[in-house]
Coordinates of C-alpha atoms in Angstrom, one line a residue:
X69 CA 21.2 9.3 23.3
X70 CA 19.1 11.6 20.6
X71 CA 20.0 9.0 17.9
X72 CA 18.5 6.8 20.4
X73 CA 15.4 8.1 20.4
X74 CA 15.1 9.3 17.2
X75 CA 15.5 5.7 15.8
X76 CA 12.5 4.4 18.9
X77 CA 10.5 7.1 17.9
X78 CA 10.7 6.5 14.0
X79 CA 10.5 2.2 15.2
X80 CA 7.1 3.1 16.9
X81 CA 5.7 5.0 14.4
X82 CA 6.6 2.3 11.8
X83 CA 4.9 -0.8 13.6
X84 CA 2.3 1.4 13.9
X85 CA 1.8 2.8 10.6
X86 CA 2.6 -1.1 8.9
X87 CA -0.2 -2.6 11.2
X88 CA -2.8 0.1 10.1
X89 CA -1.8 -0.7 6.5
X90 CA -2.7 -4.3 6.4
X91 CA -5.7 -3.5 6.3
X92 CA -5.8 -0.3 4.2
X93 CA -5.4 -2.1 0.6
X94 CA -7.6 -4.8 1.1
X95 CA -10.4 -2.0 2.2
X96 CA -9.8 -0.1 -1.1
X97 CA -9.8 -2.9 -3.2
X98 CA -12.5 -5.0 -1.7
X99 CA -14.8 -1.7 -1.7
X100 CA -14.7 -1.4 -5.3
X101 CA -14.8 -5.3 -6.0
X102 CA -18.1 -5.3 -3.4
X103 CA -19.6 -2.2 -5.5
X104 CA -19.8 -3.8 -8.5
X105 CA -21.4 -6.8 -7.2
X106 CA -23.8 -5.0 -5.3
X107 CA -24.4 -2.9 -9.1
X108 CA -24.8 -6.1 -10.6
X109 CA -27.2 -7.4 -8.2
X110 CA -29.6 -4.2 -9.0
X111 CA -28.9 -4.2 -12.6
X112 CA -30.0 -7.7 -12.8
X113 CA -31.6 -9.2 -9.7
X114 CA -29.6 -12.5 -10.1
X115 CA -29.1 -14.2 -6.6
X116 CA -25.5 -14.9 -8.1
X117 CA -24.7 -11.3 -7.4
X118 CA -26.7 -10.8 -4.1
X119 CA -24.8 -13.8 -2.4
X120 CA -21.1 -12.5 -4.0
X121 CA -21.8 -8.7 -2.6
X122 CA -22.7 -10.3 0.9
X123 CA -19.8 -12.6 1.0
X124 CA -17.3 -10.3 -0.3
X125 CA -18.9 -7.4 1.6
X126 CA -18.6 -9.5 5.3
X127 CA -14.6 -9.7 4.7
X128 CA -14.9 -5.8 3.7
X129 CA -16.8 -5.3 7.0
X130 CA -14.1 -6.4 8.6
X131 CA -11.4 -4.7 7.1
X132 CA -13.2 -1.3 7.5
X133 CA -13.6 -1.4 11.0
X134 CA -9.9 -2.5 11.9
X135 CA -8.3 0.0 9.5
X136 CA -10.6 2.9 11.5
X137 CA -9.2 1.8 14.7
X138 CA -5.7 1.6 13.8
X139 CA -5.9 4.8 12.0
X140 CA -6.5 6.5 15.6
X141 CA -3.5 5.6 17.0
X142 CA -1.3 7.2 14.1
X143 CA -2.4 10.9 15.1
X144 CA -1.9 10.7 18.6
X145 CA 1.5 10.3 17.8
X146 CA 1.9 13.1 15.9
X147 CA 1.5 14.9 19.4
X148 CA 3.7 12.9 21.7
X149 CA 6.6 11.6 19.8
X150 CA 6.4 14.4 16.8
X151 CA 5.4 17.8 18.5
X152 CA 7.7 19.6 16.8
X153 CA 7.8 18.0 13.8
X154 CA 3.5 19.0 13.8
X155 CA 4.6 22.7 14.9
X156 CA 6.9 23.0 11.8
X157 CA 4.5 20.8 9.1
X158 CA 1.1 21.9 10.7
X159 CA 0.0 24.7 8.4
X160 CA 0.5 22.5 5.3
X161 CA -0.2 18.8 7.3
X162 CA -3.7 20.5 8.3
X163 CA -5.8 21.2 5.2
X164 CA -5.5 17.8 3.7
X165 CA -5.5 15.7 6.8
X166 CA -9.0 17.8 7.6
X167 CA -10.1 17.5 4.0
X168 CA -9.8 13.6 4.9
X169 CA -11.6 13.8 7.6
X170 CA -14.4 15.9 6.8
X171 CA -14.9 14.8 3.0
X172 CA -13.3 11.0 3.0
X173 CA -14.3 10.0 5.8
X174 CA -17.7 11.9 6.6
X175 CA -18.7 10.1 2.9
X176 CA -17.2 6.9 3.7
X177 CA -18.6 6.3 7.4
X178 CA -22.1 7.6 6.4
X179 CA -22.8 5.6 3.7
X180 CA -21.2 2.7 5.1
X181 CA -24.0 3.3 7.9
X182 CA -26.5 3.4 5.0
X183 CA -25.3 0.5 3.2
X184 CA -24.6 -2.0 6.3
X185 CA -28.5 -1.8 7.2
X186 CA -29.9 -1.7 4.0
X187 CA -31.4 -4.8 2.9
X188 CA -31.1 -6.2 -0.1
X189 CA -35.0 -5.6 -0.8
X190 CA -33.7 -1.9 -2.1
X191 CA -30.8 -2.9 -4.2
X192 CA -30.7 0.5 -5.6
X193 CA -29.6 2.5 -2.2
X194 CA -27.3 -0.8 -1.2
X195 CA -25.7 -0.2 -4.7
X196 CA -25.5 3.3 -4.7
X197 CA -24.2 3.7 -1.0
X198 CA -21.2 0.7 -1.5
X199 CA -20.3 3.1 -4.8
X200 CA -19.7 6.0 -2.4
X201 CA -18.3 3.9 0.0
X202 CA -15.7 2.6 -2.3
X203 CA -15.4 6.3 -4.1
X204 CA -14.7 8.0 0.0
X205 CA -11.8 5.3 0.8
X206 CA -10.1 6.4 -2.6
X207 CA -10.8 9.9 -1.6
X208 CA -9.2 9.7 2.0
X209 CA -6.3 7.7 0.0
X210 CA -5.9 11.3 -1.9
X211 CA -5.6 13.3 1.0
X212 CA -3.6 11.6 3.1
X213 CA -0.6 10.7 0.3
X214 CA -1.0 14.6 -0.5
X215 CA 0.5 15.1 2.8
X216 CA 2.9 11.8 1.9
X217 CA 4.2 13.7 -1.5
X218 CA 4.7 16.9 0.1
X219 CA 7.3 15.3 2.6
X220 CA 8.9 13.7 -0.6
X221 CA 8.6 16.5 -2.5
X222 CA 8.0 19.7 -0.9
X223 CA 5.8 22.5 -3.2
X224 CA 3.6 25.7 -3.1
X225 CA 5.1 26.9 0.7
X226 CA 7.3 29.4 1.9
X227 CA 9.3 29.2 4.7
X228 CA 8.3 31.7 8.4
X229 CA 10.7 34.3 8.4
X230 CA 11.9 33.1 11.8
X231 CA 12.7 29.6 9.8
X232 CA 10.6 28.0 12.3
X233 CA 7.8 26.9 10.1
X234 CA 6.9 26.2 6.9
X235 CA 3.3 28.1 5.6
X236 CA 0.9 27.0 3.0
X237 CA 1.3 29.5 -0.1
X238 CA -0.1 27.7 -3.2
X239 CA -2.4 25.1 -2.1
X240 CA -2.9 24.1 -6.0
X241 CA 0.5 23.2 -6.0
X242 CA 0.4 20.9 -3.2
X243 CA -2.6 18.9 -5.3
X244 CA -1.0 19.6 -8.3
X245 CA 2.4 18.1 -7.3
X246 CA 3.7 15.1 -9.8
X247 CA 5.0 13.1 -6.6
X248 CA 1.5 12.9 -4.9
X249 CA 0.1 11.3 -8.4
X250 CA 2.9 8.8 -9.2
X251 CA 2.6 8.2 -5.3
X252 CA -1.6 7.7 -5.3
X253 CA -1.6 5.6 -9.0
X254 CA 0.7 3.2 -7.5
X255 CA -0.9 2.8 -4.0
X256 CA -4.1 2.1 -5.7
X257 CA -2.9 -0.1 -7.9
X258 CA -0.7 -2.0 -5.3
X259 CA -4.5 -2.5 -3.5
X260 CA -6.3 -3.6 -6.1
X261 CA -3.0 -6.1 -6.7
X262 CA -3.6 -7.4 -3.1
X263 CA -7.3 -7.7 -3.7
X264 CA -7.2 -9.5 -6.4
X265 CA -4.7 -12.2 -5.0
X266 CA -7.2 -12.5 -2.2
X267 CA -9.9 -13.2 -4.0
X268 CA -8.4 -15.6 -6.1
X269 CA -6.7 -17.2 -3.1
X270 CA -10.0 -17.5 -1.3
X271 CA -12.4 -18.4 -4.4
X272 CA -9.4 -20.8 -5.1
X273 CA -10.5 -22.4 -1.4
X274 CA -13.8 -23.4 -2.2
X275 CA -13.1 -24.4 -5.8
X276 CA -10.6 -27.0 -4.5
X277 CA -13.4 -27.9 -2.2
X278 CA -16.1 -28.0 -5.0
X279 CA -18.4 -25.9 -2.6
X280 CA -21.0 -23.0 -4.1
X281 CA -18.3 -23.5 -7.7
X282 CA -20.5 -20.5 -9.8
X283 CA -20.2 -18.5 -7.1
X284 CA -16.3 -18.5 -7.1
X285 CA -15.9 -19.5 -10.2
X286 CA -17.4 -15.7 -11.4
X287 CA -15.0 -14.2 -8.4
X288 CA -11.9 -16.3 -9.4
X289 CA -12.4 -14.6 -12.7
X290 CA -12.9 -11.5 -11.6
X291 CA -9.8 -11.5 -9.1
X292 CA -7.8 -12.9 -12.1
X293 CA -8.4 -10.0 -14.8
X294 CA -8.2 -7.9 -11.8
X295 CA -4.8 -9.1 -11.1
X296 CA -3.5 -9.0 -14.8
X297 CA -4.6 -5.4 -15.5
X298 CA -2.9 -4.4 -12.1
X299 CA 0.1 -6.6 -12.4
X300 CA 1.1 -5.5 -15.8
X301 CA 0.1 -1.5 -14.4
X302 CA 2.3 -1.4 -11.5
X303 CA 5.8 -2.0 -13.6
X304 CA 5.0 0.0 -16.0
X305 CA 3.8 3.1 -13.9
X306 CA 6.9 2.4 -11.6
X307 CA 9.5 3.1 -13.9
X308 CA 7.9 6.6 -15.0
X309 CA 7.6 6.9 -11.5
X310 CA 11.5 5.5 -10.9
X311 CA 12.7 8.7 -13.6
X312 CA 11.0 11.0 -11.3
X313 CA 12.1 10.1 -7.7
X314 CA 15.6 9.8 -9.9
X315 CA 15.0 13.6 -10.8
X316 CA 13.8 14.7 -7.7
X317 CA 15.4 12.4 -4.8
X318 CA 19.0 11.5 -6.5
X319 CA 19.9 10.0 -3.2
X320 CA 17.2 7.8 -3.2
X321 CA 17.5 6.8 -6.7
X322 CA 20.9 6.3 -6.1
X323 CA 20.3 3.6 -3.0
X324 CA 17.6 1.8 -4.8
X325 CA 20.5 0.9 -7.3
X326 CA 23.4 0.7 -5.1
X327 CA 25.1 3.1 -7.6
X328 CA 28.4 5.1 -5.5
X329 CA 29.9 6.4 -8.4
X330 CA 28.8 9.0 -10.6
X331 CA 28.6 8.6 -14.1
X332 CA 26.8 7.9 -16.8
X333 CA 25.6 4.9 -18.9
X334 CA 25.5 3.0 -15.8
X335 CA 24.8 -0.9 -15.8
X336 CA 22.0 -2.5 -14.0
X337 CA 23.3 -5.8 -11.6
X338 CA 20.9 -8.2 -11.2
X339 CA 22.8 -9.2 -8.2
X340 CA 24.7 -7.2 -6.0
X341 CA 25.6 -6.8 -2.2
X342 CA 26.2 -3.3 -0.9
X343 CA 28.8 -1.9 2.0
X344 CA 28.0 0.9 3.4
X345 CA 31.2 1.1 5.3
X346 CA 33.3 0.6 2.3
X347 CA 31.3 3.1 0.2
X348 CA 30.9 0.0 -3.0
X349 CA 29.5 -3.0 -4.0
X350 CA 31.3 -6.4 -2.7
X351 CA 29.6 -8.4 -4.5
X352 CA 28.0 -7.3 -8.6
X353 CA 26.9 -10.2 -10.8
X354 CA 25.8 -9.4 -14.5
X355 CA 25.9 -6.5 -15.4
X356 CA 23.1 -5.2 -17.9
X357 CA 24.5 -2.6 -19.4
X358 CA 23.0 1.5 -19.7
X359 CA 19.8 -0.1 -17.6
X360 CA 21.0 1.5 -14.3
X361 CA 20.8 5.1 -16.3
X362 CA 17.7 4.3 -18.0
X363 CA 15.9 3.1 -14.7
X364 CA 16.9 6.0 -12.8
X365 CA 16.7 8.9 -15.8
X366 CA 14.6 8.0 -18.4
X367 CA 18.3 8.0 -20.6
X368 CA 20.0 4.8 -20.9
X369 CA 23.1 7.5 -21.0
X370 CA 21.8 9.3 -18.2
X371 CA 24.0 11.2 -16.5
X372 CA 23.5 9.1 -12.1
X373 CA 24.8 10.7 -8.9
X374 CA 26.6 8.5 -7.2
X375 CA 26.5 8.0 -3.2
X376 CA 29.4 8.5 -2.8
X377 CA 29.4 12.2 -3.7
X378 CA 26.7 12.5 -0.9
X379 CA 27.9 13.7 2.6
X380 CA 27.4 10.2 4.4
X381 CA 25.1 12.4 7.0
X382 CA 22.7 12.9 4.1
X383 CA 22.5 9.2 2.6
X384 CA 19.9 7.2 3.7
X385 CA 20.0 3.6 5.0
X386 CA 21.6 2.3 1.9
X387 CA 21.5 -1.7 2.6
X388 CA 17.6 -1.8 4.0
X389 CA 16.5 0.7 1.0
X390 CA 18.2 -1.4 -1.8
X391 CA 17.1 -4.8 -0.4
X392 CA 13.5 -3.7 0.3
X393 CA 13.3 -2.5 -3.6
X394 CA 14.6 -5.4 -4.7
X395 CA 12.2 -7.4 -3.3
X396 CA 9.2 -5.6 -4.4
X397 CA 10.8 -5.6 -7.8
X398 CA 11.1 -9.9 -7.5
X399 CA 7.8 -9.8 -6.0
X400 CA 6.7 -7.9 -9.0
X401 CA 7.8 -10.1 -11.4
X402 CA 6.4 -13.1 -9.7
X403 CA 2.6 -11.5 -9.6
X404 CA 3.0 -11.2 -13.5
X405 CA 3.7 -14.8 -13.9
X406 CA 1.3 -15.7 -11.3
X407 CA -1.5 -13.5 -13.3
X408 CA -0.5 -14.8 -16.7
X409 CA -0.9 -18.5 -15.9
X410 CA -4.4 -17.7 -13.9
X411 CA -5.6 -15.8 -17.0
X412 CA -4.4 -18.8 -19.6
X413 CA -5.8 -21.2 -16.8
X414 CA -9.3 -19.3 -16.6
X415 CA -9.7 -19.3 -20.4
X416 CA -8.4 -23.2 -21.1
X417 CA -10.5 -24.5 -18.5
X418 CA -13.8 -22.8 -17.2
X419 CA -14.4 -25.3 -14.9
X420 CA -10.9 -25.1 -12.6
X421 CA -11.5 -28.8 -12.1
X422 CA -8.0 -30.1 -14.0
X423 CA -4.9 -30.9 -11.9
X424 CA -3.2 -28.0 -13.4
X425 CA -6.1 -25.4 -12.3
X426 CA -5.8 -27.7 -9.2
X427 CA -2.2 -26.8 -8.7
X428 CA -2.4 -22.8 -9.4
X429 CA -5.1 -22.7 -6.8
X430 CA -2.9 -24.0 -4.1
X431 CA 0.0 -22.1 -5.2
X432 CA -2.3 -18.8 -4.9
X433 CA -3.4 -19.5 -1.6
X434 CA 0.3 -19.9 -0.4
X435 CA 0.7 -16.6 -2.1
X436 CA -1.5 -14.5 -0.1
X437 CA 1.4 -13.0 2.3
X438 CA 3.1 -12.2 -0.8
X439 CA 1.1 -8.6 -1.6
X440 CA 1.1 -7.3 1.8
X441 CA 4.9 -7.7 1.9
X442 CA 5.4 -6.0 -1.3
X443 CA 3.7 -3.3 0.0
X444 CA 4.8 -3.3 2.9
X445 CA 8.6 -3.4 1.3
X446 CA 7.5 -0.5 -1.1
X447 CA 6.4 1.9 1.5
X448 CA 10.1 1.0 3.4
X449 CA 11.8 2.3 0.2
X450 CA 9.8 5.7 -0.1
X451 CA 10.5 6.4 3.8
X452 CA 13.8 4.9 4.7
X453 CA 15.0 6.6 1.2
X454 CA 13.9 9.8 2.3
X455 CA 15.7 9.8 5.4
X456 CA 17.5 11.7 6.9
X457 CA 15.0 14.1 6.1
X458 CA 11.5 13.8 7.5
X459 CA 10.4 17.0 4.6
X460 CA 13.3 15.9 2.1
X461 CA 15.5 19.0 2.2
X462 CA 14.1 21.3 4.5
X463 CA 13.6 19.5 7.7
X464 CA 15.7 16.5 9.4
X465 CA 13.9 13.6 11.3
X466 CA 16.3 13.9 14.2
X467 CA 14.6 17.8 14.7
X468 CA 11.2 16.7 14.7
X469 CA 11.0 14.4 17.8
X470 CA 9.9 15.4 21.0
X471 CA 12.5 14.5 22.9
X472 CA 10.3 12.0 25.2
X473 CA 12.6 9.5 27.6
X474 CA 13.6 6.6 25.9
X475 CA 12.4 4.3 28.6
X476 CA 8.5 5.9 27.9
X477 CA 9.4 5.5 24.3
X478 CA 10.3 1.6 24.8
X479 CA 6.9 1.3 27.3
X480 CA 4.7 2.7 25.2
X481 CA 6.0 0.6 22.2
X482 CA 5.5 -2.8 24.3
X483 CA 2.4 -2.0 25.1
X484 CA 1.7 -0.8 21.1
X485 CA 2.7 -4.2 20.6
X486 CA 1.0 -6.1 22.7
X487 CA -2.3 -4.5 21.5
X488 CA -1.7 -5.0 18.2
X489 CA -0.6 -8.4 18.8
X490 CA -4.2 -8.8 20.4
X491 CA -6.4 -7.0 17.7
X492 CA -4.4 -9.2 14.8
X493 CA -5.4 -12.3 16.6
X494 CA -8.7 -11.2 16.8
X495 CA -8.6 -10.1 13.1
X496 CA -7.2 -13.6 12.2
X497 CA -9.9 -15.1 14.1
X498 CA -13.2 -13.0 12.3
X499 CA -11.7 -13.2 8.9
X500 CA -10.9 -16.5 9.1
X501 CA -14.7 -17.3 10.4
X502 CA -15.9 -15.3 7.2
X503 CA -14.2 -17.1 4.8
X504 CA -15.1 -20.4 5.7
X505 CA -18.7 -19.5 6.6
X506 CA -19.2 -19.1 2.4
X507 CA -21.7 -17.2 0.4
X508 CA -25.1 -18.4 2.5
X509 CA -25.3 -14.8 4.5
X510 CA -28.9 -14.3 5.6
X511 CA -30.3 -10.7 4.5
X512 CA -31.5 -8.5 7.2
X513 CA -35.3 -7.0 7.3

């Protein structure tokens, strides 16, 4: 019955944590992309730049607001379903979940404020307010993976000496902790990834339709160096980052790769299908050998633990953490492709009129779902591979529910779901409005 509701409990809180982050990305991303248009525009008064920062900014509008709302709902469960989980993490979880709210998002709502009713008669302030903007999403993005790392990697605490708790003792440790800034790099990167596919999909849109073609033409290139730069990024900052959760999280590492044997100069499979039951691999199709080591260590001899000298209670779900790394790996590889023949497309043809431009365009556009499950797949890798430990090492999740009927647990989801069901529709509905309403947005007074 516990394992019950530990798994509801953990199911809720993962619908609702997923939903808030559709929109999370595209708000980072989009706030800088809008910034810089709206820093153009007063740099050089060119209605080019007025018309992108208004466009761009009506789908960030958007965004914004849903993120905020979503957002709400995450804390109140930290009350119902995770009381004691709160108790125990409180006196670290508080300083940078305030410092969020009272830096981040103080700086992000007020100058939205200011920027939303600016006109763009004072292109100064509208430019100057969207910076900040952009600047207090990144910002809350810091505090709230600080929390993230320290549940990855726990640093700068001491444990109550009841063992009941966990106290802050070296807040500079928290910030300074290696997993909160492999964590934070990637995260931004992975948003300005998904930005840049949007706008590309989207300028891609009214290219193939010949409608307002400078406008989207200068935001197709944009998106598209955007895309290359972050595309080429991710990899390379994931597998610095894939030596370190190998250093710190073996058990992780060691599901990501499906490796259940120790050893060194392991192989990496490009294929393989894993039993957790039968503690191996059925299935392992070419081998590429020392890569495993290398991907996991930073030593193609590198010495792996393998899961199978894990107690089984402290393994995570090994299938759904190899298979979602997996796929953000393919998807990986497929963005790079994707941004090198947009950037050799963008340079052979400026005017994205030829059948092969043609082409790309509607293969971008069918791509768009493609960053948000990436994302979506990476996060499931650095939570399901932390389990079952909710602060890897010092607390389990099954001790930090509340203990709440399963039946309330399953009603409350239902109606989680039927919300969010209702606000996605809605979102669907606005953005899709935006997009097709184009770049001529009358300026306010």
């Amino acid at each position: 019955m516990i394992e019950d509701i530990v798994l509801l409990s953990r199911l809720q809180f993962a619908i609702t944590v997923f939903f808030h982050f559709i929109f999370v990305p595209l708000t980072i991303g989009l706030g800088a992309m809008v910034a810089g248009f709206e820093v153009k525009y007063w740099k050089t008064q060119q209605e080019k730049w007025k018309k992108l920062a208004q466009y761009w900014g009506n789908l960030f509008k958007i965004n914004f607001a849903f993120g905020i709302v979503t957002g709400f709902a995450m804390t109140f469960q930290f009350g119902t379903n995770w009381g004691p989980y709160s108790e125990f993490m409180g006196d670290v979880f508080a300083s940078p979940l305030a410092l969020e709210a009272l830096i981040a998002f103080f700086l992000e709502a007020t100058f939205f404020g200011i920027w939303l009713f600016t006109s763009h008669k004072r292109p100064k302030l509208k430019a100057v307010s969207m910076v900040l903007v952009a600047v207090g999403t990144m910002i809350s993005a810091i505090w709230i993976i600080t929390a993230n790392a320290f549940m990855q990697h726990p640093v700068g605490y001491q444990m109550a000496a009841d063992g009941s708790k966990i106290l802050l003792a070296d807040f500079g440790a928290v910030l300074a902790n290696p997993y909160l800034w492999y964590m934070l790099i990637h995260t931004l990167l992975a948003a300005y990834l998904l930005s840049a596919v949007f706008m590309v999909a989207v300028s891609g849109y009214f290219l193939l339709k010949k409608s307002n073609v400078d406008i989207y033409k200068t935001s197709m290139k944009l998106g598209v160096y955007v895309l290359i730069i972050s595309a080429i990024l991710l990899p390379t900052l994931g597998m610095f980052y894939g030596h370190y959760v190998g250093e710190v999280q073996p058990v992780k590492a060691a599901a990501m790769e499906a490796v259940w044997e120790s050893g060194s100069d392991k192989p990496m499979y490009l294929f393989s299908i894993p039993s957790e039951s039968e503690g191996r691999n059925l299935v392992q199709i070419i081998g590429i050998p020392y890569v495993g080591s290398f991907l996991l260590t930073g030593d193609f001899h590198g010495e792996v633990t393998g899961l199978n000298d894990i107690d089984p209670n402290d393994r995570p779900p090994v299938a759904l953490t190899f298979y979602s790394f997996r796929i953000m790996v393919m998807l990986g590889i497929l963005f790079i492709l994707e941004a090198l023949a947009g950037l050799y497309l963008v340079r052979k043809d400026p005017t994205m009129e030829k059948p092969n431009s043609r082409k790309y365009m509607k293969l971008m556009l069918y791509s768009l779902p493609l960053p948000y499950l990436a994302i979506m797949f990476g996060w499931a890798v650095a939570e399901v591979g932390r389990q079952p430990w909710i602060v890897y090492g010092l607390y389990r999740t099954s001790e930090a529910i509340s203990g709440i009927p399963a039946i309330q647990i399953l009603f409350s989801m239902g109606l989680l779901v039927l919300f969010y069901l209702l606000l996605f529709v809605l979102f669907l509905y606005l953005m899709k409005n935006a997009v097709v309403a184009g770049p001529e947005v009358k300026d306010h007074a």
